[in-house]
Amino acid sequence: MAGRDGEEEADARARACLTAVVPPGDPWVGEMLVEHGADRVWADLAAGALAPTVSSTADTDPITRERLRRRWDRWSRRAGAVDADSLLSASAEAGIRLVVPGDPEWPGRLEALELPGGSRSHGLWVRGHGDLRNLCLRSVAIVGARAATAYGEHVAAELAYDLAARSVVVVSGGAYGIDGAAHRAAHAVGGTVVVLACGLDVDYPRGHAGLFADVARSGVLVSERPVGATPRAPDFLVRNRLIAALTPGTVVVEAGRRSGALNTASHAVEMHRSLMAVPGPVTSAMSVGCHALLRDWQAGCVTCADDVLAQVTPLDDEPPPPGPFRVAADLDPETARVLEAVPRTGAGTATIAARGGVTLERAMRSLGLLAAAGHVERCPSGWRLPR
C-alpha cells in the first residue's frame, strides 16, 4: 500500500475487502462506490447496516428493493470473515499487489466501464514485474475457442508473435486453445497480459501454471478475484469485459456458435472498440462464430498483423526509423529527462528513474506517455528506444 496517503489507503483497503465479498463488476455496488466511496460502503457492509442509497434505485419497486436487500445481507454475512490486513499480507506473500482507480498503474481504458449502467471494477489484483497501465497502452486482445483446431492455434500464434514483435502487447484470458497459443507466442518476443477469473495464486487451468510463471517475469497476470478464489462459471463472462476494456481492439480467431469469445466480442462492441475476426474453413464448427461476426456484426476481416494494425487506429504509427534519436521539443522537462535515460539496450523502470533524476511514479507515467507516442518500447529487460 506504499505511495498512498491516508484517505487513499483506506479506500484501497476497502476495495480489497470488497473483491472478497461482492461479485466483480456488480453495477449496484459500482454506483455506491461513486456516490459514497469505498470506505463508507465497506464500513456499512461489515457492520451489517443498511445499504447506502443510490440514485438509480431510489424509486424502485418493492420487489426489486427486497431482492437487493437480500443480496446485501448475504454479502454482509460474508464480510464478517474478511480481514483487510490478512488479505493484503497473503497477497503480498504471493507476489500479488492491489491496483485501484487513481493509482499510477490503473489502466485509463477502464473508464469505459464507468459509463451509465457499466460494470465498474472494484479493484484489480496484479501479479508480475510488468506495469499494467503501460502494457495496455499499445495492446490488442486475441481470444477464441478453448477447443481450438490446429489451424486456429497456428493463426493465433502467428498473429500474436508478429504483433508482439512490433511492440504491441497481447491481452487474453489464459485458457487452453487460442488464448494459450497467443500468450506463448507473444511472450516469446514481447509482452502479454493474462486476465484470469480466479485468484492469482490459483493456477487455472492447471496445465498453464508454467506459462503463468513465465509471463509474470516480464508481463502481468490480472484478476478481480482475491487470493485463494477458485473460478465460478459466471466469473469467466464477467472477466471477458476486462479483456475487451483493456485494449483498443479485439481479434476473435476461432469461435463456435456458443463460444465465450463471442461474449468478449459483444463487450468490445458495447465499448465502441474495434472488433475483428479471422475467417476459417466453412466446414469447421470452430469458425461458425467468426463468420457470424463478419456477416452480422460488421467485424473487420483480418488475416495477419498488418490487417490488425490497420483496424486499430491508435496503433497506426510505426516505430521511428533507426538513427540518432532526437528529443521532441514539446516534451516537458521531466519526460525529456526520462527519454534521455532510456538506453537502446533496455533498462528497468527504477534504473531509468534514477538516471533521469525523477521519482519512480513520474518515470512510470512518462514511460507510458512515451510508449503511446512510439518513442520507447517494452523489452525483456524493461524499456528501450525503438529499434
Short mmCIF file of N, CA and C in Angstrom, two decimals, residues 177-316:
data_model
loop_
_atom_site.label_atom_id
_atom_site.label_comp_id
_atom_site.label_asym_id
_atom_site.label_seq_id
_atom_site.Cartn_x
_atom_site.Cartn_y
_atom_site.Cartn_z
N GLY A 177 -6.20 -23.58 -25.73
CA GLY A 177 -6.61 -23.24 -27.08
C GLY A 177 -6.04 -21.94 -27.57
N ILE A 178 -6.89 -21.06 -28.11
CA ILE A 178 -6.45 -19.81 -28.73
C ILE A 178 -5.72 -18.92 -27.74
N ASP A 179 -6.28 -18.78 -26.52
CA ASP A 179 -5.64 -17.92 -25.52
C ASP A 179 -4.20 -18.35 -25.26
N GLY A 180 -4.02 -19.62 -24.97
CA GLY A 180 -2.69 -20.11 -24.65
C GLY A 180 -1.71 -19.94 -25.80
N ALA A 181 -2.16 -20.23 -27.02
CA ALA A 181 -1.28 -20.07 -28.18
C ALA A 181 -0.85 -18.62 -28.34
N ALA A 182 -1.77 -17.68 -28.12
CA ALA A 182 -1.46 -16.26 -28.25
C ALA A 182 -0.49 -15.81 -27.17
N HIS A 183 -0.73 -16.23 -25.92
CA HIS A 183 0.16 -15.84 -24.82
C HIS A 183 1.57 -16.36 -25.04
N ARG A 184 1.70 -17.63 -25.40
CA ARG A 184 3.04 -18.21 -25.56
C ARG A 184 3.81 -17.51 -26.67
N ALA A 185 3.17 -17.26 -27.79
CA ALA A 185 3.86 -16.62 -28.91
C ALA A 185 4.25 -15.19 -28.57
N ALA A 186 3.35 -14.45 -27.94
CA ALA A 186 3.65 -13.06 -27.59
C ALA A 186 4.76 -12.99 -26.55
N HIS A 187 4.73 -13.88 -25.58
CA HIS A 187 5.74 -13.87 -24.53
C HIS A 187 7.13 -14.20 -25.07
N ALA A 188 7.18 -14.96 -26.15
CA ALA A 188 8.47 -15.34 -26.72
C ALA A 188 9.24 -14.15 -27.27
N VAL A 189 8.53 -13.08 -27.64
CA VAL A 189 9.21 -11.95 -28.29
C VAL A 189 8.89 -10.60 -27.65
N GLY A 190 7.80 -10.52 -26.90
CA GLY A 190 7.40 -9.22 -26.34
C GLY A 190 6.62 -9.38 -25.06
N GLY A 191 5.54 -8.60 -24.91
CA GLY A 191 4.77 -8.62 -23.68
C GLY A 191 3.39 -9.22 -23.85
N THR A 192 2.85 -9.71 -22.75
CA THR A 192 1.49 -10.24 -22.77
C THR A 192 0.85 -10.03 -21.41
N VAL A 193 -0.48 -9.87 -21.41
CA VAL A 193 -1.26 -9.69 -20.19
C VAL A 193 -2.29 -10.81 -20.12
N VAL A 194 -2.30 -11.54 -19.00
CA VAL A 194 -3.23 -12.65 -18.80
C VAL A 194 -4.32 -12.19 -17.83
N VAL A 195 -5.57 -12.22 -18.26
CA VAL A 195 -6.69 -11.82 -17.42
C VAL A 195 -7.42 -13.08 -16.96
N LEU A 196 -7.40 -13.33 -15.66
CA LEU A 196 -7.94 -14.57 -15.12
C LEU A 196 -9.23 -14.34 -14.35
N ALA A 197 -9.97 -15.43 -14.14
CA ALA A 197 -11.25 -15.39 -13.43
C ALA A 197 -11.14 -15.99 -12.05
N CYS A 198 -9.92 -16.10 -11.53
CA CYS A 198 -9.69 -16.71 -10.22
C CYS A 198 -8.59 -15.93 -9.51
N GLY A 199 -8.31 -16.29 -8.27
CA GLY A 199 -7.20 -15.67 -7.56
C GLY A 199 -5.89 -15.96 -8.29
N LEU A 200 -4.97 -15.02 -8.21
CA LEU A 200 -3.73 -15.16 -8.98
C LEU A 200 -2.75 -16.16 -8.37
N ASP A 201 -3.08 -16.71 -7.22
CA ASP A 201 -2.29 -17.81 -6.66
C ASP A 201 -2.89 -19.16 -7.02
N VAL A 202 -3.98 -19.13 -7.78
CA VAL A 202 -4.64 -20.36 -8.22
C VAL A 202 -4.35 -20.54 -9.72
N ASP A 203 -3.65 -21.58 -10.07
CA ASP A 203 -3.33 -21.83 -11.48
C ASP A 203 -4.51 -22.53 -12.15
N TYR A 204 -5.28 -21.74 -12.90
CA TYR A 204 -6.42 -22.32 -13.62
C TYR A 204 -6.42 -21.78 -15.05
N PRO A 205 -6.27 -22.64 -16.05
CA PRO A 205 -6.17 -24.10 -15.92
C PRO A 205 -4.80 -24.53 -15.38
N ARG A 206 -4.79 -25.65 -14.69
CA ARG A 206 -3.56 -26.13 -14.03
C ARG A 206 -2.43 -26.35 -15.03
N GLY A 207 -2.78 -26.78 -16.24
CA GLY A 207 -1.75 -27.04 -17.24
C GLY A 207 -1.00 -25.80 -17.70
N HIS A 208 -1.48 -24.60 -17.34
CA HIS A 208 -0.81 -23.36 -17.72
C HIS A 208 -0.02 -22.74 -16.57
N ALA A 209 0.23 -23.52 -15.52
CA ALA A 209 0.98 -22.99 -14.38
C ALA A 209 2.36 -22.50 -14.81
N GLY A 210 3.04 -23.26 -15.64
CA GLY A 210 4.36 -22.85 -16.12
C GLY A 210 4.30 -21.60 -16.97
N LEU A 211 3.29 -21.52 -17.83
CA LEU A 211 3.11 -20.33 -18.68
C LEU A 211 2.88 -19.10 -17.81
N PHE A 212 2.03 -19.21 -16.80
CA PHE A 212 1.74 -18.06 -15.94
C PHE A 212 2.99 -17.60 -15.20
N ALA A 213 3.79 -18.54 -14.74
CA ALA A 213 5.04 -18.17 -14.05
C ALA A 213 5.99 -17.45 -14.99
N ASP A 214 6.07 -17.90 -16.24
CA ASP A 214 6.93 -17.25 -17.22
C ASP A 214 6.43 -15.84 -17.53
N VAL A 215 5.13 -15.69 -17.71
CA VAL A 215 4.56 -14.38 -18.03
C VAL A 215 4.84 -13.38 -16.92
N ALA A 216 4.77 -13.83 -15.67
CA ALA A 216 4.95 -12.92 -14.53
C ALA A 216 6.33 -12.30 -14.51
N ARG A 217 7.30 -12.88 -15.20
CA ARG A 217 8.66 -12.33 -15.17
C ARG A 217 8.79 -11.04 -15.96
N SER A 218 7.94 -10.85 -16.98
CA SER A 218 8.05 -9.62 -17.79
C SER A 218 6.70 -8.97 -18.05
N GLY A 219 5.63 -9.75 -18.02
CA GLY A 219 4.30 -9.21 -18.22
C GLY A 219 3.53 -9.20 -16.92
N VAL A 220 2.21 -9.31 -16.99
CA VAL A 220 1.41 -9.35 -15.76
C VAL A 220 0.23 -10.30 -15.92
N LEU A 221 -0.23 -10.79 -14.77
CA LEU A 221 -1.49 -11.51 -14.67
C LEU A 221 -2.44 -10.63 -13.87
N VAL A 222 -3.69 -10.59 -14.26
CA VAL A 222 -4.67 -9.68 -13.67
C VAL A 222 -5.93 -10.45 -13.30
N SER A 223 -6.55 -10.08 -12.18
CA SER A 223 -7.82 -10.67 -11.80
C SER A 223 -8.56 -9.70 -10.89
N GLU A 224 -9.88 -9.83 -10.86
CA GLU A 224 -10.71 -9.09 -9.90
C GLU A 224 -11.02 -9.94 -8.68
N ARG A 225 -10.54 -11.18 -8.66
CA ARG A 225 -10.78 -12.09 -7.53
C ARG A 225 -9.55 -12.14 -6.64
N PRO A 226 -9.73 -12.23 -5.33
CA PRO A 226 -8.60 -12.21 -4.39
C PRO A 226 -7.89 -13.56 -4.32
N VAL A 227 -6.82 -13.61 -3.54
CA VAL A 227 -6.05 -14.84 -3.39
C VAL A 227 -6.96 -15.95 -2.89
N GLY A 228 -6.71 -17.15 -3.39
CA GLY A 228 -7.46 -18.32 -2.95
C GLY A 228 -8.78 -18.53 -3.63
N ALA A 229 -9.25 -17.57 -4.42
CA ALA A 229 -10.56 -17.68 -5.06
C ALA A 229 -10.50 -18.60 -6.27
N THR A 230 -11.34 -19.62 -6.28
CA THR A 230 -11.42 -20.52 -7.43
C THR A 230 -12.47 -19.99 -8.40
N PRO A 231 -12.34 -20.29 -9.68
CA PRO A 231 -13.27 -19.72 -10.67
C PRO A 231 -14.64 -20.36 -10.63
N ARG A 232 -15.66 -19.52 -10.83
CA ARG A 232 -17.03 -19.99 -10.96
C ARG A 232 -17.50 -19.64 -12.37
N ALA A 233 -18.49 -20.35 -12.86
CA ALA A 233 -18.93 -20.17 -14.25
C ALA A 233 -19.21 -18.71 -14.60
N PRO A 234 -19.95 -17.94 -13.78
CA PRO A 234 -20.23 -16.54 -14.16
C PRO A 234 -18.98 -15.66 -14.23
N ASP A 235 -17.93 -16.05 -13.49
CA ASP A 235 -16.73 -15.21 -13.44
C ASP A 235 -16.05 -15.09 -14.80
N PHE A 236 -16.15 -16.12 -15.62
CA PHE A 236 -15.49 -16.06 -16.93
C PHE A 236 -16.15 -15.02 -17.83
N LEU A 237 -17.48 -14.94 -17.77
CA LEU A 237 -18.18 -13.96 -18.60
C LEU A 237 -17.90 -12.54 -18.11
N VAL A 238 -17.86 -12.35 -16.78
CA VAL A 238 -17.55 -11.03 -16.23
C VAL A 238 -16.11 -10.66 -16.56
N ARG A 239 -15.20 -11.64 -16.48
CA ARG A 239 -13.79 -11.42 -16.82
C ARG A 239 -13.63 -10.92 -18.25
N ASN A 240 -14.48 -11.40 -19.15
CA ASN A 240 -14.34 -11.05 -20.57
C ASN A 240 -14.48 -9.55 -20.82
N ARG A 241 -15.27 -8.85 -19.99
CA ARG A 241 -15.42 -7.42 -20.21
C ARG A 241 -14.11 -6.69 -19.95
N LEU A 242 -13.29 -7.24 -19.02
CA LEU A 242 -11.98 -6.63 -18.75
C LEU A 242 -11.05 -6.79 -19.95
N ILE A 243 -11.07 -7.95 -20.57
CA ILE A 243 -10.22 -8.18 -21.74
C ILE A 243 -10.56 -7.17 -22.82
N ALA A 244 -11.85 -6.97 -23.05
CA ALA A 244 -12.28 -6.00 -24.08
C ALA A 244 -11.94 -4.58 -23.68
N ALA A 245 -12.08 -4.25 -22.39
CA ALA A 245 -11.88 -2.88 -21.93
C ALA A 245 -10.42 -2.46 -21.93
N LEU A 246 -9.51 -3.39 -21.68
CA LEU A 246 -8.10 -3.05 -21.55
C LEU A 246 -7.43 -2.71 -22.88
N THR A 247 -8.08 -3.03 -23.98
CA THR A 247 -7.44 -2.88 -25.30
C THR A 247 -8.31 -2.05 -26.24
N PRO A 248 -7.69 -1.45 -27.26
CA PRO A 248 -8.48 -0.71 -28.25
C PRO A 248 -9.16 -1.60 -29.28
N GLY A 249 -8.82 -2.88 -29.31
CA GLY A 249 -9.41 -3.77 -30.29
C GLY A 249 -9.30 -5.23 -29.89
N THR A 250 -10.28 -6.03 -30.32
CA THR A 250 -10.33 -7.46 -30.00
C THR A 250 -10.38 -8.27 -31.29
N VAL A 251 -9.52 -9.29 -31.38
CA VAL A 251 -9.49 -10.20 -32.51
C VAL A 251 -10.03 -11.56 -32.06
N VAL A 252 -11.07 -12.05 -32.71
CA VAL A 252 -11.59 -13.39 -32.44
C VAL A 252 -11.02 -14.32 -33.52
N VAL A 253 -10.20 -15.26 -33.12
CA VAL A 253 -9.51 -16.12 -34.09
C VAL A 253 -10.36 -17.33 -34.46
N GLU A 254 -10.92 -17.98 -33.48
CA GLU A 254 -11.83 -19.12 -33.71
C GLU A 254 -12.92 -19.06 -32.66
N ALA A 255 -14.13 -19.38 -33.06
CA ALA A 255 -15.24 -19.38 -32.10
C ALA A 255 -16.37 -20.23 -32.63
N GLY A 256 -16.86 -21.14 -31.79
CA GLY A 256 -18.03 -21.91 -32.14
C GLY A 256 -19.29 -21.07 -32.00
N ARG A 257 -20.41 -21.67 -32.26
CA ARG A 257 -21.67 -20.93 -32.24
C ARG A 257 -21.96 -20.34 -30.86
N ARG A 258 -21.56 -21.01 -29.78
CA ARG A 258 -21.82 -20.54 -28.42
C ARG A 258 -20.54 -20.24 -27.66
N SER A 259 -19.49 -19.92 -28.34
CA SER A 259 -18.20 -19.68 -27.70
C SER A 259 -18.23 -18.47 -26.78
N GLY A 260 -17.50 -18.57 -25.66
CA GLY A 260 -17.37 -17.43 -24.76
C GLY A 260 -16.66 -16.26 -25.40
N ALA A 261 -15.90 -16.52 -26.47
CA ALA A 261 -15.22 -15.43 -27.17
C ALA A 261 -16.22 -14.45 -27.78
N LEU A 262 -17.41 -14.94 -28.11
CA LEU A 262 -18.44 -14.04 -28.65
C LEU A 262 -18.94 -13.08 -27.58
N ASN A 263 -18.86 -13.50 -26.31
CA ASN A 263 -19.20 -12.61 -25.21
C ASN A 263 -18.18 -11.47 -25.12
N THR A 264 -16.91 -11.80 -25.28
CA THR A 264 -15.88 -10.75 -25.32
C THR A 264 -16.13 -9.81 -26.49
N ALA A 265 -16.49 -10.36 -27.63
CA ALA A 265 -16.78 -9.54 -28.81
C ALA A 265 -17.93 -8.57 -28.54
N SER A 266 -18.96 -9.03 -27.84
CA SER A 266 -20.10 -8.15 -27.56
C SER A 266 -19.70 -7.01 -26.65
N HIS A 267 -18.82 -7.30 -25.68
CA HIS A 267 -18.33 -6.23 -24.81
C HIS A 267 -17.52 -5.20 -25.62
N ALA A 268 -16.70 -5.68 -26.54
CA ALA A 268 -15.91 -4.76 -27.37
C ALA A 268 -16.82 -3.83 -28.15
N VAL A 269 -17.90 -4.37 -28.70
CA VAL A 269 -18.84 -3.54 -29.47
C VAL A 269 -19.51 -2.52 -28.56
N GLU A 270 -19.93 -2.95 -27.36
CA GLU A 270 -20.59 -2.04 -26.43
C GLU A 270 -19.69 -0.88 -26.03
N MET A 271 -18.39 -1.14 -25.97
CA MET A 271 -17.43 -0.11 -25.57
C MET A 271 -16.87 0.67 -26.76
N HIS A 272 -17.42 0.40 -27.94
CA HIS A 272 -17.00 1.09 -29.16
C HIS A 272 -15.52 0.84 -29.46
N ARG A 273 -15.09 -0.39 -29.23
CA ARG A 273 -13.73 -0.81 -29.57
C ARG A 273 -13.75 -1.54 -30.91
N SER A 274 -12.62 -1.60 -31.55
CA SER A 274 -12.53 -2.30 -32.84
C SER A 274 -12.76 -3.79 -32.62
N LEU A 275 -13.60 -4.38 -33.45
CA LEU A 275 -13.86 -5.81 -33.41
C LEU A 275 -13.40 -6.44 -34.70
N MET A 276 -12.58 -7.47 -34.60
CA MET A 276 -12.02 -8.15 -35.76
C MET A 276 -12.23 -9.65 -35.63
N ALA A 277 -12.28 -10.33 -36.77
CA ALA A 277 -12.45 -11.78 -36.77
C ALA A 277 -11.62 -12.38 -37.90
N VAL A 278 -11.14 -13.58 -37.65
CA VAL A 278 -10.35 -14.32 -38.65
C VAL A 278 -11.27 -15.32 -39.35
N PRO A 279 -11.35 -15.28 -40.67
CA PRO A 279 -12.17 -16.27 -41.37
C PRO A 279 -11.53 -17.65 -41.30
N GLY A 280 -12.35 -18.67 -41.35
CA GLY A 280 -11.84 -20.04 -41.30
C GLY A 280 -12.53 -20.92 -42.31
N PRO A 281 -12.23 -22.20 -42.30
CA PRO A 281 -12.87 -23.13 -43.23
C PRO A 281 -14.39 -23.15 -43.02
N VAL A 282 -15.16 -23.11 -44.08
CA VAL A 282 -16.62 -23.12 -43.95
C VAL A 282 -17.12 -24.45 -43.41
N THR A 283 -16.28 -25.46 -43.42
CA THR A 283 -16.67 -26.78 -42.90
C THR A 283 -16.35 -26.94 -41.42
N SER A 284 -15.71 -25.94 -40.81
CA SER A 284 -15.27 -26.06 -39.42
C SER A 284 -16.29 -25.46 -38.46
N ALA A 285 -16.72 -26.24 -37.47
CA ALA A 285 -17.64 -25.73 -36.45
C ALA A 285 -16.98 -24.65 -35.61
N MET A 286 -15.65 -24.64 -35.54
CA MET A 286 -14.93 -23.66 -34.75
C MET A 286 -14.79 -22.32 -35.47
N SER A 287 -15.30 -22.20 -36.68
CA SER A 287 -15.27 -20.93 -37.39
C SER A 287 -16.67 -20.33 -37.56
N VAL A 288 -17.70 -21.03 -37.11
CA VAL A 288 -19.07 -20.54 -37.26
C VAL A 288 -19.24 -19.18 -36.59
N GLY A 289 -18.70 -19.03 -35.36
CA GLY A 289 -18.82 -17.78 -34.63
C GLY A 289 -18.12 -16.63 -35.33
N CYS A 290 -16.92 -16.89 -35.86
CA CYS A 290 -16.18 -15.85 -36.58
C CYS A 290 -16.93 -15.40 -37.82
N HIS A 291 -17.49 -16.34 -38.54
CA HIS A 291 -18.23 -15.99 -39.76
C HIS A 291 -19.49 -15.19 -39.42
N ALA A 292 -20.11 -15.50 -38.27
CA ALA A 292 -21.26 -14.71 -37.84
C ALA A 292 -20.84 -13.28 -37.50
N LEU A 293 -19.68 -13.12 -36.88
CA LEU A 293 -19.17 -11.77 -36.57
C LEU A 293 -18.92 -10.98 -37.84
N LEU A 294 -18.36 -11.65 -38.84
CA LEU A 294 -18.08 -10.98 -40.11
C LEU A 294 -19.37 -10.63 -40.85
N ARG A 295 -20.34 -11.52 -40.80
CA ARG A 295 -21.57 -11.34 -41.56
C ARG A 295 -22.57 -10.40 -40.86
N ASP A 296 -22.74 -10.59 -39.55
CA ASP A 296 -23.82 -9.90 -38.85
C ASP A 296 -23.37 -8.75 -37.95
N TRP A 297 -22.11 -8.77 -37.55
CA TRP A 297 -21.63 -7.78 -36.59
C TRP A 297 -20.71 -6.74 -37.25
N GLN A 298 -20.49 -6.87 -38.55
CA GLN A 298 -19.60 -5.97 -39.27
C GLN A 298 -18.20 -5.94 -38.68
N ALA A 299 -17.73 -7.10 -38.20
CA ALA A 299 -16.36 -7.19 -37.70
C ALA A 299 -15.38 -7.04 -38.85
N GLY A 300 -14.22 -6.47 -38.57
CA GLY A 300 -13.19 -6.35 -39.59
C GLY A 300 -12.57 -7.70 -39.88
N CYS A 301 -12.38 -8.01 -41.15
CA CYS A 301 -11.77 -9.28 -41.54
C CYS A 301 -10.26 -9.14 -41.49
N VAL A 302 -9.60 -9.94 -40.66
CA VAL A 302 -8.14 -9.85 -40.51
C VAL A 302 -7.52 -11.22 -40.72
N THR A 303 -6.36 -11.23 -41.35
CA THR A 303 -5.63 -12.48 -41.57
C THR A 303 -4.18 -12.39 -41.17
N CYS A 304 -3.71 -11.18 -40.79
CA CYS A 304 -2.30 -11.00 -40.42
C CYS A 304 -2.18 -9.77 -39.52
N ALA A 305 -0.98 -9.56 -39.00
CA ALA A 305 -0.75 -8.43 -38.10
C ALA A 305 -1.00 -7.10 -38.79
N ASP A 306 -0.64 -6.98 -40.06
CA ASP A 306 -0.88 -5.73 -40.78
C ASP A 306 -2.37 -5.39 -40.81
N ASP A 307 -3.21 -6.40 -41.00
CA ASP A 307 -4.66 -6.16 -41.01
C ASP A 307 -5.13 -5.65 -39.65
N VAL A 308 -4.60 -6.24 -38.59
CA VAL A 308 -5.00 -5.84 -37.24
C VAL A 308 -4.59 -4.40 -36.97
N LEU A 309 -3.36 -4.05 -37.30
CA LEU A 309 -2.87 -2.70 -37.06
C LEU A 309 -3.66 -1.67 -37.86
N ALA A 310 -4.11 -2.05 -39.04
CA ALA A 310 -4.90 -1.13 -39.86
C ALA A 310 -6.28 -0.88 -39.25
N GLN A 311 -6.79 -1.86 -38.50
CA GLN A 311 -8.12 -1.72 -37.88
C GLN A 311 -8.07 -0.93 -36.59
N VAL A 312 -6.97 -1.04 -35.87
CA VAL A 312 -6.86 -0.40 -34.56
C VAL A 312 -6.15 0.94 -34.74
N THR A 313 -6.88 1.98 -34.94
CA THR A 313 -6.31 3.27 -35.33
C THR A 313 -5.27 3.84 -34.39
N PRO A 314 -5.37 3.67 -33.04
CA PRO A 314 -4.33 4.24 -32.19
C PRO A 314 -2.95 3.64 -32.41
N LEU A 315 -2.90 2.48 -33.11
CA LEU A 315 -1.61 1.82 -33.31
C LEU A 315 -1.08 2.05 -34.71
N ASP A 316 -1.62 3.02 -35.44
CA ASP A 316 -1.22 3.21 -36.83
C ASP A 316 0.23 3.59 -37.00
#
